[in-house]
């Protein structure tokens, strides 16, 4: 019997590892989304703190003000849950003086400007999308909308990856992410849109098919932008993965980069369309 090519065996093993890690993560995500309220806020706050830790670890040379970033993200999420959108914005505004104060209180003063900039960049990149996740979850039909957005995002990402490997010829952004292709991008947008539409129309009844297609398209367009943005940051910092929290899937930032862009779009499009 002809021996199986080594690359195929390696690919099959990688797929099995991804499934072993991905299925429990998906079940836990569904549970947290279904619970809503404080459970949801605490769950995404924990992910936010881990994501910030990954970013700050990659930029350790400039000594980010970790504590300020962690407190700010948790505060923004809780303000979004217990208050109005204005209160989340107010919590975000408080992150600035908090970061300044903790930076000044340090026993060392090297690269303070970079430390403050990286700290607040992380708060904006992670905290604002998580606040929008709370807004979306607490809205009418919020649990279903969050699941729809996650399905559209992750299915689109998987289809883009598979289609890019199978049929990709034209590079999308070789200086940012050499493996991404135009064909993969287009397949991911179509697949993510249809996944959002199919899940909504099959199991839910609060949208028309046209509304589901429109919101799904917005999600599918935003998701690859989040992916490319994270790739840009990683290339700038010369790292492959942001961490290993999700095993073969990489770190929290690696997994949620697209979600950080798609969920806010889902929230605003649901306000405009529904």
PDB file of C-alpha atoms in Angstrom:
ATOM      1  CA  UNK A   1       0.000   0.000   0.000  1.00  0.00           C
ATOM      2  CA  UNK A   2       1.329   3.388  -0.950  1.00  0.00           C
ATOM      3  CA  UNK A   3       2.377   5.413   2.066  1.00  0.00           C
ATOM      4  CA  UNK A   4       0.327   8.474   2.754  1.00  0.00           C
ATOM      5  CA  UNK A   5       2.218  11.693   2.040  1.00  0.00           C
ATOM      6  CA  UNK A   6       3.757  13.199   5.140  1.00  0.00           C
ATOM      7  CA  UNK A   7       2.111  16.573   4.582  1.00  0.00           C
ATOM      8  CA  UNK A   8      -1.345  15.017   4.410  1.00  0.00           C
ATOM      9  CA  UNK A   9      -0.764  13.088   7.638  1.00  0.00           C
ATOM     10  CA  UNK A  10       0.424  16.255   9.311  1.00  0.00           C
ATOM     11  CA  UNK A  11      -2.631  18.110   8.028  1.00  0.00           C
ATOM     12  CA  UNK A  12      -4.998  15.404   9.296  1.00  0.00           C
ATOM     13  CA  UNK A  13      -3.339  15.499  12.708  1.00  0.00           C
ATOM     14  CA  UNK A  14      -3.645  19.266  12.842  1.00  0.00           C
ATOM     15  CA  UNK A  15      -7.328  19.027  11.916  1.00  0.00           C
ATOM     16  CA  UNK A  16      -7.968  16.516  14.710  1.00  0.00           C
ATOM     17  CA  UNK A  17      -6.225  18.758  17.229  1.00  0.00           C
ATOM     18  CA  UNK A  18      -8.285  21.721  16.112  1.00  0.00           C
ATOM     19  CA  UNK A  19     -11.516  19.740  16.489  1.00  0.00           C
ATOM     20  CA  UNK A  20     -10.515  18.461  19.943  1.00  0.00           C
ATOM     21  CA  UNK A  21      -9.933  22.031  21.099  1.00  0.00           C
ATOM     22  CA  UNK A  22     -12.631  23.714  19.036  1.00  0.00           C
ATOM     23  CA  UNK A  23     -15.687  21.655  20.021  1.00  0.00           C
ATOM     24  CA  UNK A  24     -15.418  22.236  23.806  1.00  0.00           C
ATOM     25  CA  UNK A  25     -14.685  25.919  23.179  1.00  0.00           C
ATOM     26  CA  UNK A  26     -17.805  26.195  21.007  1.00  0.00           C
ATOM     27  CA  UNK A  27     -19.961  24.470  23.644  1.00  0.00           C
ATOM     28  CA  UNK A  28     -18.656  26.812  26.342  1.00  0.00           C
ATOM     29  CA  UNK A  29     -19.289  29.838  24.118  1.00  0.00           C
ATOM     30  CA  UNK A  30     -22.885  28.747  23.475  1.00  0.00           C
ATOM     31  CA  UNK A  31     -23.426  28.258  27.213  1.00  0.00           C
ATOM     32  CA  UNK A  32     -22.095  31.719  28.084  1.00  0.00           C
ATOM     33  CA  UNK A  33     -24.116  33.396  25.334  1.00  0.00           C
ATOM     34  CA  UNK A  34     -27.266  31.538  26.406  1.00  0.00           C
ATOM     35  CA  UNK A  35     -26.810  32.625  30.030  1.00  0.00           C
ATOM     36  CA  UNK A  36     -26.432  36.289  29.151  1.00  0.00           C
ATOM     37  CA  UNK A  37     -26.319  38.949  31.838  1.00  0.00           C
ATOM     38  CA  UNK A  38     -23.496  38.797  34.363  1.00  0.00           C
ATOM     39  CA  UNK A  39     -22.315  35.345  33.230  1.00  0.00           C
ATOM     40  CA  UNK A  40     -21.811  36.637  29.707  1.00  0.00           C
ATOM     41  CA  UNK A  41     -20.120  39.827  30.911  1.00  0.00           C
ATOM     42  CA  UNK A  42     -17.734  37.963  33.211  1.00  0.00           C
ATOM     43  CA  UNK A  43     -16.922  35.395  30.526  1.00  0.00           C
ATOM     44  CA  UNK A  44     -15.997  37.948  27.896  1.00  0.00           C
ATOM     45  CA  UNK A  45     -14.201  40.077  30.509  1.00  0.00           C
ATOM     46  CA  UNK A  46     -11.968  37.092  31.264  1.00  0.00           C
ATOM     47  CA  UNK A  47     -11.259  36.649  27.556  1.00  0.00           C
ATOM     48  CA  UNK A  48     -10.583  40.375  27.279  1.00  0.00           C
ATOM     49  CA  UNK A  49      -8.038  40.310  30.097  1.00  0.00           C
ATOM     50  CA  UNK A  50      -6.285  37.315  28.507  1.00  0.00           C
ATOM     51  CA  UNK A  51      -6.272  39.060  25.118  1.00  0.00           C
ATOM     52  CA  UNK A  52      -4.735  42.165  26.680  1.00  0.00           C
ATOM     53  CA  UNK A  53      -2.152  40.047  28.471  1.00  0.00           C
ATOM     54  CA  UNK A  54      -1.175  38.548  25.111  1.00  0.00           C
ATOM     55  CA  UNK A  55      -0.789  41.995  23.548  1.00  0.00           C
ATOM     56  CA  UNK A  56       1.144  43.397  26.484  1.00  0.00           C
ATOM     57  CA  UNK A  57       3.408  40.329  26.546  1.00  0.00           C
ATOM     58  CA  UNK A  58       4.248  40.892  22.882  1.00  0.00           C
ATOM     59  CA  UNK A  59       5.109  44.538  23.626  1.00  0.00           C
ATOM     60  CA  UNK A  60       6.907  43.921  26.917  1.00  0.00           C
ATOM     61  CA  UNK A  61       9.903  45.973  25.795  1.00  0.00           C
ATOM     62  CA  UNK A  62       7.901  49.202  26.238  1.00  0.00           C
ATOM     63  CA  UNK A  63       6.469  48.121  29.623  1.00  0.00           C
ATOM     64  CA  UNK A  64       2.694  48.630  29.091  1.00  0.00           C
ATOM     65  CA  UNK A  65       0.663  49.605  32.147  1.00  0.00           C
ATOM     66  CA  UNK A  66      -0.987  46.194  32.455  1.00  0.00           C
ATOM     67  CA  UNK A  67      -3.131  46.880  35.512  1.00  0.00           C
ATOM     68  CA  UNK A  68      -4.697  49.968  33.952  1.00  0.00           C
ATOM     69  CA  UNK A  69      -5.606  48.025  30.819  1.00  0.00           C
ATOM     70  CA  UNK A  70      -7.111  45.107  32.727  1.00  0.00           C
ATOM     71  CA  UNK A  71      -9.190  47.358  34.998  1.00  0.00           C
ATOM     72  CA  UNK A  72     -10.340  49.455  32.053  1.00  0.00           C
ATOM     73  CA  UNK A  73     -11.577  46.511  29.977  1.00  0.00           C
ATOM     74  CA  UNK A  74     -13.472  44.956  32.887  1.00  0.00           C
ATOM     75  CA  UNK A  75     -14.911  48.361  33.783  1.00  0.00           C
ATOM     76  CA  UNK A  76     -16.056  49.019  30.211  1.00  0.00           C
ATOM     77  CA  UNK A  77     -17.800  45.644  29.984  1.00  0.00           C
ATOM     78  CA  UNK A  78     -19.547  46.028  33.346  1.00  0.00           C
ATOM     79  CA  UNK A  79     -20.576  49.595  32.501  1.00  0.00           C
ATOM     80  CA  UNK A  80     -22.086  48.309  29.250  1.00  0.00           C
ATOM     81  CA  UNK A  81     -24.015  45.669  31.197  1.00  0.00           C
ATOM     82  CA  UNK A  82     -25.331  47.745  34.093  1.00  0.00           C
ATOM     83  CA  UNK A  83     -25.619  51.130  32.394  1.00  0.00           C
ATOM     84  CA  UNK A  84     -26.322  52.766  29.070  1.00  0.00           C
ATOM     85  CA  UNK A  85     -23.904  53.091  26.143  1.00  0.00           C
ATOM     86  CA  UNK A  86     -22.909  56.474  27.547  1.00  0.00           C
ATOM     87  CA  UNK A  87     -21.619  54.791  30.697  1.00  0.00           C
ATOM     88  CA  UNK A  88     -19.389  52.479  28.666  1.00  0.00           C
ATOM     89  CA  UNK A  89     -17.966  55.526  26.879  1.00  0.00           C
ATOM     90  CA  UNK A  90     -17.426  57.166  30.271  1.00  0.00           C
ATOM     91  CA  UNK A  91     -15.587  54.059  31.507  1.00  0.00           C
ATOM     92  CA  UNK A  92     -13.425  54.205  28.394  1.00  0.00           C
ATOM     93  CA  UNK A  93     -12.664  57.869  29.067  1.00  0.00           C
ATOM     94  CA  UNK A  94     -11.624  56.995  32.631  1.00  0.00           C
ATOM     95  CA  UNK A  95      -9.029  54.606  31.218  1.00  0.00           C
ATOM     96  CA  UNK A  96      -6.941  57.566  30.083  1.00  0.00           C
ATOM     97  CA  UNK A  97      -6.330  59.283  33.458  1.00  0.00           C
ATOM     98  CA  UNK A  98      -6.030  55.873  35.133  1.00  0.00           C
ATOM     99  CA  UNK A  99      -3.264  54.880  32.726  1.00  0.00           C
ATOM    100  CA  UNK A 100      -1.518  58.231  33.130  1.00  0.00           C
ATOM    101  CA  UNK A 101      -1.654  57.992  36.932  1.00  0.00           C
ATOM    102  CA  UNK A 102      -0.305  54.451  37.116  1.00  0.00           C
ATOM    103  CA  UNK A 103       2.428  55.287  34.598  1.00  0.00           C
ATOM    104  CA  UNK A 104       3.566  58.251  36.695  1.00  0.00           C
ATOM    105  CA  UNK A 105       3.504  56.138  39.867  1.00  0.00           C
ATOM    106  CA  UNK A 106       5.991  53.624  38.467  1.00  0.00           C
ATOM    107  CA  UNK A 107       9.480  53.456  39.916  1.00  0.00           C
ATOM    108  CA  UNK A 108      10.887  53.496  36.360  1.00  0.00           C
ATOM    109  CA  UNK A 109      10.130  56.109  33.723  1.00  0.00           C
ATOM    110  CA  UNK A 110      11.647  54.763  30.491  1.00  0.00           C
ATOM    111  CA  UNK A 111       9.500  54.871  27.340  1.00  0.00           C
ATOM    112  CA  UNK A 112       6.482  56.237  29.197  1.00  0.00           C
ATOM    113  CA  UNK A 113       4.880  57.582  26.017  1.00  0.00           C
ATOM    114  CA  UNK A 114       5.057  54.179  24.321  1.00  0.00           C
ATOM    115  CA  UNK A 115       3.840  52.415  27.451  1.00  0.00           C
ATOM    116  CA  UNK A 116       0.766  54.640  27.663  1.00  0.00           C
ATOM    117  CA  UNK A 117       0.105  54.385  23.908  1.00  0.00           C
ATOM    118  CA  UNK A 118       0.272  50.582  23.841  1.00  0.00           C
ATOM    119  CA  UNK A 119      -1.864  50.301  26.976  1.00  0.00           C
ATOM    120  CA  UNK A 120      -4.636  52.483  25.578  1.00  0.00           C
ATOM    121  CA  UNK A 121      -4.388  50.892  22.137  1.00  0.00           C
ATOM    122  CA  UNK A 122      -5.167  47.553  23.763  1.00  0.00           C
ATOM    123  CA  UNK A 123      -8.104  49.019  25.673  1.00  0.00           C
ATOM    124  CA  UNK A 124      -9.586  50.397  22.453  1.00  0.00           C
ATOM    125  CA  UNK A 125      -8.912  47.265  20.405  1.00  0.00           C
ATOM    126  CA  UNK A 126     -10.329  44.857  22.999  1.00  0.00           C
ATOM    127  CA  UNK A 127     -12.601  46.872  25.288  1.00  0.00           C
ATOM    128  CA  UNK A 128     -14.816  48.601  22.730  1.00  0.00           C
ATOM    129  CA  UNK A 129     -15.746  45.421  20.812  1.00  0.00           C
ATOM    130  CA  UNK A 130     -16.521  43.598  24.066  1.00  0.00           C
ATOM    131  CA  UNK A 131     -18.790  46.449  25.132  1.00  0.00           C
ATOM    132  CA  UNK A 132     -20.630  46.093  21.823  1.00  0.00           C
ATOM    133  CA  UNK A 133     -20.938  42.356  22.450  1.00  0.00           C
ATOM    134  CA  UNK A 134     -22.768  43.202  25.683  1.00  0.00           C
ATOM    135  CA  UNK A 135     -24.966  45.758  23.902  1.00  0.00           C
ATOM    136  CA  UNK A 136     -25.861  43.146  21.288  1.00  0.00           C
ATOM    137  CA  UNK A 137     -26.523  40.410  23.856  1.00  0.00           C
ATOM    138  CA  UNK A 138     -28.742  42.677  25.977  1.00  0.00           C
ATOM    139  CA  UNK A 139     -30.818  43.813  22.985  1.00  0.00           C
ATOM    140  CA  UNK A 140     -34.082  42.201  21.892  1.00  0.00           C
ATOM    141  CA  UNK A 141     -33.258  38.742  20.496  1.00  0.00           C
ATOM    142  CA  UNK A 142     -29.706  39.414  21.680  1.00  0.00           C
ATOM    143  CA  UNK A 143     -28.703  35.817  22.343  1.00  0.00           C
ATOM    144  CA  UNK A 144     -29.724  34.755  18.853  1.00  0.00           C
ATOM    145  CA  UNK A 145     -27.986  37.746  17.271  1.00  0.00           C
ATOM    146  CA  UNK A 146     -24.711  37.022  19.054  1.00  0.00           C
ATOM    147  CA  UNK A 147     -24.824  33.381  17.931  1.00  0.00           C
ATOM    148  CA  UNK A 148     -25.681  34.446  14.380  1.00  0.00           C
ATOM    149  CA  UNK A 149     -22.717  36.831  14.334  1.00  0.00           C
ATOM    150  CA  UNK A 150     -20.340  34.194  15.713  1.00  0.00           C
ATOM    151  CA  UNK A 151     -21.539  31.592  13.215  1.00  0.00           C
ATOM    152  CA  UNK A 152     -21.198  33.993  10.296  1.00  0.00           C
ATOM    153  CA  UNK A 153     -17.727  34.996  11.458  1.00  0.00           C
ATOM    154  CA  UNK A 154     -16.248  31.556  12.143  1.00  0.00           C
ATOM    155  CA  UNK A 155     -17.890  29.742   9.229  1.00  0.00           C
ATOM    156  CA  UNK A 156     -16.730  32.482   6.886  1.00  0.00           C
ATOM    157  CA  UNK A 157     -13.208  32.249   8.291  1.00  0.00           C
ATOM    158  CA  UNK A 158     -13.124  28.462   7.874  1.00  0.00           C
ATOM    159  CA  UNK A 159     -14.420  28.634   4.314  1.00  0.00           C
ATOM    160  CA  UNK A 160     -11.930  31.370   3.445  1.00  0.00           C
ATOM    161  CA  UNK A 161      -9.081  29.230   4.785  1.00  0.00           C
ATOM    162  CA  UNK A 162     -10.196  26.076   2.955  1.00  0.00           C
ATOM    163  CA  UNK A 163     -11.002  27.825  -0.322  1.00  0.00           C
ATOM    164  CA  UNK A 164      -7.747  29.753  -0.218  1.00  0.00           C
ATOM    165  CA  UNK A 165      -5.742  26.548   0.178  1.00  0.00           C
ATOM    166  CA  UNK A 166      -7.687  24.759  -2.558  1.00  0.00           C
ATOM    167  CA  UNK A 167      -8.124  27.445  -5.198  1.00  0.00           C
ATOM    168  CA  UNK A 168      -6.214  30.513  -4.063  1.00  0.00           C
ATOM    169  CA  UNK A 169      -4.015  32.033  -6.744  1.00  0.00           C
ATOM    170  CA  UNK A 170      -3.969  35.797  -6.225  1.00  0.00           C
ATOM    171  CA  UNK A 171      -2.448  37.119  -3.018  1.00  0.00           C
ATOM    172  CA  UNK A 172      -4.709  39.450  -1.059  1.00  0.00           C
ATOM    173  CA  UNK A 173      -2.186  41.365   1.061  1.00  0.00           C
ATOM    174  CA  UNK A 174       1.222  39.665   0.796  1.00  0.00           C
ATOM    175  CA  UNK A 175       2.998  42.187   3.007  1.00  0.00           C
ATOM    176  CA  UNK A 176       0.463  41.723   5.808  1.00  0.00           C
ATOM    177  CA  UNK A 177      -0.612  38.090   5.542  1.00  0.00           C
ATOM    178  CA  UNK A 178       1.143  36.156   2.759  1.00  0.00           C
ATOM    179  CA  UNK A 179      -1.187  33.134   2.900  1.00  0.00           C
ATOM    180  CA  UNK A 180      -4.453  35.021   2.365  1.00  0.00           C
ATOM    181  CA  UNK A 181      -5.840  35.076  -1.161  1.00  0.00           C
ATOM    182  CA  UNK A 182      -8.497  37.003  -3.042  1.00  0.00           C
ATOM    183  CA  UNK A 183     -10.313  33.752  -3.829  1.00  0.00           C
ATOM    184  CA  UNK A 184     -10.353  32.798  -0.154  1.00  0.00           C
ATOM    185  CA  UNK A 185     -11.648  36.230   0.818  1.00  0.00           C
ATOM    186  CA  UNK A 186     -14.529  36.100  -1.661  1.00  0.00           C
ATOM    187  CA  UNK A 187     -15.448  32.544  -0.686  1.00  0.00           C
ATOM    188  CA  UNK A 188     -15.387  33.513   2.990  1.00  0.00           C
ATOM    189  CA  UNK A 189     -17.657  36.505   2.428  1.00  0.00           C
ATOM    190  CA  UNK A 190     -20.183  34.408   0.513  1.00  0.00           C
ATOM    191  CA  UNK A 191     -19.952  31.513   2.971  1.00  0.00           C
ATOM    192  CA  UNK A 192     -20.225  33.704   6.057  1.00  0.00           C
ATOM    193  CA  UNK A 193     -23.221  35.569   4.651  1.00  0.00           C
ATOM    194  CA  UNK A 194     -25.030  32.364   3.743  1.00  0.00           C
ATOM    195  CA  UNK A 195     -24.199  30.750   7.104  1.00  0.00           C
ATOM    196  CA  UNK A 196     -25.708  33.718   8.955  1.00  0.00           C
ATOM    197  CA  UNK A 197     -28.776  33.655   6.701  1.00  0.00           C
ATOM    198  CA  UNK A 198     -29.230  29.875   6.865  1.00  0.00           C
ATOM    199  CA  UNK A 199     -28.948  29.648  10.653  1.00  0.00           C
ATOM    200  CA  UNK A 200     -31.293  32.579  11.196  1.00  0.00           C
ATOM    201  CA  UNK A 201     -33.974  31.476   8.743  1.00  0.00           C
ATOM    202  CA  UNK A 202     -33.813  27.831   9.849  1.00  0.00           C
ATOM    203  CA  UNK A 203     -33.967  28.257  13.622  1.00  0.00           C
ATOM    204  CA  UNK A 204     -35.213  31.805  14.272  1.00  0.00           C
ATOM    205  CA  UNK A 205     -38.177  33.876  13.164  1.00  0.00           C
ATOM    206  CA  UNK A 206     -37.527  37.505  14.071  1.00  0.00           C
ATOM    207  CA  UNK A 207     -35.866  38.501  10.764  1.00  0.00           C
ATOM    208  CA  UNK A 208     -36.920  38.331   7.172  1.00  0.00           C
ATOM    209  CA  UNK A 209     -34.623  36.545   4.758  1.00  0.00           C
ATOM    210  CA  UNK A 210     -33.567  39.879   3.289  1.00  0.00           C
ATOM    211  CA  UNK A 211     -32.689  41.313   6.689  1.00  0.00           C
ATOM    212  CA  UNK A 212     -30.644  38.218   7.523  1.00  0.00           C
ATOM    213  CA  UNK A 213     -28.739  38.463   4.243  1.00  0.00           C
ATOM    214  CA  UNK A 214     -28.010  42.153   4.798  1.00  0.00           C
ATOM    215  CA  UNK A 215     -26.740  41.776   8.368  1.00  0.00           C
ATOM    216  CA  UNK A 216     -24.901  38.585   7.433  1.00  0.00           C
ATOM    217  CA  UNK A 217     -23.133  40.410   4.611  1.00  0.00           C
ATOM    218  CA  UNK A 218     -22.051  43.145   7.007  1.00  0.00           C
ATOM    219  CA  UNK A 219     -20.665  40.547   9.411  1.00  0.00           C
ATOM    220  CA  UNK A 220     -18.913  38.656   6.612  1.00  0.00           C
ATOM    221  CA  UNK A 221     -17.306  41.850   5.280  1.00  0.00           C
ATOM    222  CA  UNK A 222     -16.144  43.077   8.693  1.00  0.00           C
ATOM    223  CA  UNK A 223     -14.651  39.781   9.881  1.00  0.00           C
ATOM    224  CA  UNK A 224     -11.719  39.591   7.420  1.00  0.00           C
ATOM    225  CA  UNK A 225     -10.847  43.211   8.204  1.00  0.00           C
ATOM    226  CA  UNK A 226     -10.395  42.225  11.837  1.00  0.00           C
ATOM    227  CA  UNK A 227      -8.265  39.274  10.775  1.00  0.00           C
ATOM    228  CA  UNK A 228      -6.080  41.444   8.555  1.00  0.00           C
ATOM    229  CA  UNK A 229      -5.703  44.067  11.271  1.00  0.00           C
ATOM    230  CA  UNK A 230      -4.421  41.497  13.752  1.00  0.00           C
ATOM    231  CA  UNK A 231      -2.078  40.112  11.093  1.00  0.00           C
ATOM    232  CA  UNK A 232      -0.741  43.639  10.600  1.00  0.00           C
ATOM    233  CA  UNK A 233      -0.061  43.981  14.334  1.00  0.00           C
ATOM    234  CA  UNK A 234       1.627  40.568  14.520  1.00  0.00           C
ATOM    235  CA  UNK A 235       3.794  41.303  11.500  1.00  0.00           C
ATOM    236  CA  UNK A 236       4.816  44.618  13.047  1.00  0.00           C
ATOM    237  CA  UNK A 237       5.760  42.806  16.271  1.00  0.00           C
ATOM    238  CA  UNK A 238       7.306  39.846  14.390  1.00  0.00           C
ATOM    239  CA  UNK A 239       5.243  37.104  16.063  1.00  0.00           C
ATOM    240  CA  UNK A 240       3.378  34.140  14.569  1.00  0.00           C
ATOM    241  CA  UNK A 241       0.742  33.495  17.256  1.00  0.00           C
ATOM    242  CA  UNK A 242      -0.334  35.785  20.066  1.00  0.00           C
ATOM    243  CA  UNK A 243      -0.462  32.908  22.556  1.00  0.00           C
ATOM    244  CA  UNK A 244      -1.533  29.330  23.148  1.00  0.00           C
ATOM    245  CA  UNK A 245      -4.761  29.671  25.122  1.00  0.00           C
ATOM    246  CA  UNK A 246      -6.738  27.811  22.442  1.00  0.00           C
ATOM    247  CA  UNK A 247      -4.040  25.251  21.702  1.00  0.00           C
ATOM    248  CA  UNK A 248      -3.608  24.760  17.932  1.00  0.00           C
ATOM    249  CA  UNK A 249      -5.975  27.667  17.320  1.00  0.00           C
ATOM    250  CA  UNK A 250      -3.486  30.074  18.898  1.00  0.00           C
ATOM    251  CA  UNK A 251      -4.223  32.772  21.429  1.00  0.00           C
ATOM    252  CA  UNK A 252      -7.375  34.679  22.293  1.00  0.00           C
ATOM    253  CA  UNK A 253      -6.442  37.492  19.920  1.00  0.00           C
ATOM    254  CA  UNK A 254      -5.856  34.938  17.165  1.00  0.00           C
ATOM    255  CA  UNK A 255      -9.362  33.536  17.647  1.00  0.00           C
ATOM    256  CA  UNK A 256     -11.294  36.732  18.333  1.00  0.00           C
ATOM    257  CA  UNK A 257      -9.600  39.143  15.937  1.00  0.00           C
ATOM    258  CA  UNK A 258     -12.424  38.845  13.403  1.00  0.00           C
ATOM    259  CA  UNK A 259     -15.087  38.897  16.141  1.00  0.00           C
ATOM    260  CA  UNK A 260     -13.752  42.231  17.418  1.00  0.00           C
ATOM    261  CA  UNK A 261     -14.793  43.756  14.088  1.00  0.00           C
ATOM    262  CA  UNK A 262     -17.861  41.698  13.176  1.00  0.00           C
ATOM    263  CA  UNK A 263     -19.812  41.982  16.444  1.00  0.00           C
ATOM    264  CA  UNK A 264     -19.919  45.820  16.506  1.00  0.00           C
ATOM    265  CA  UNK A 265     -21.066  45.760  12.873  1.00  0.00           C
ATOM    266  CA  UNK A 266     -23.772  43.225  13.748  1.00  0.00           C
ATOM    267  CA  UNK A 267     -24.942  45.467  16.593  1.00  0.00           C
ATOM    268  CA  UNK A 268     -25.231  48.643  14.529  1.00  0.00           C
ATOM    269  CA  UNK A 269     -26.738  46.874  11.526  1.00  0.00           C
ATOM    270  CA  UNK A 270     -29.341  45.220  13.749  1.00  0.00           C
ATOM    271  CA  UNK A 271     -30.268  48.667  15.076  1.00  0.00           C
ATOM    272  CA  UNK A 272     -30.572  49.999  11.535  1.00  0.00           C
ATOM    273  CA  UNK A 273     -32.321  47.041   9.903  1.00  0.00           C
ATOM    274  CA  UNK A 274     -34.546  45.406  12.529  1.00  0.00           C
TER     275      UNK A 274
END
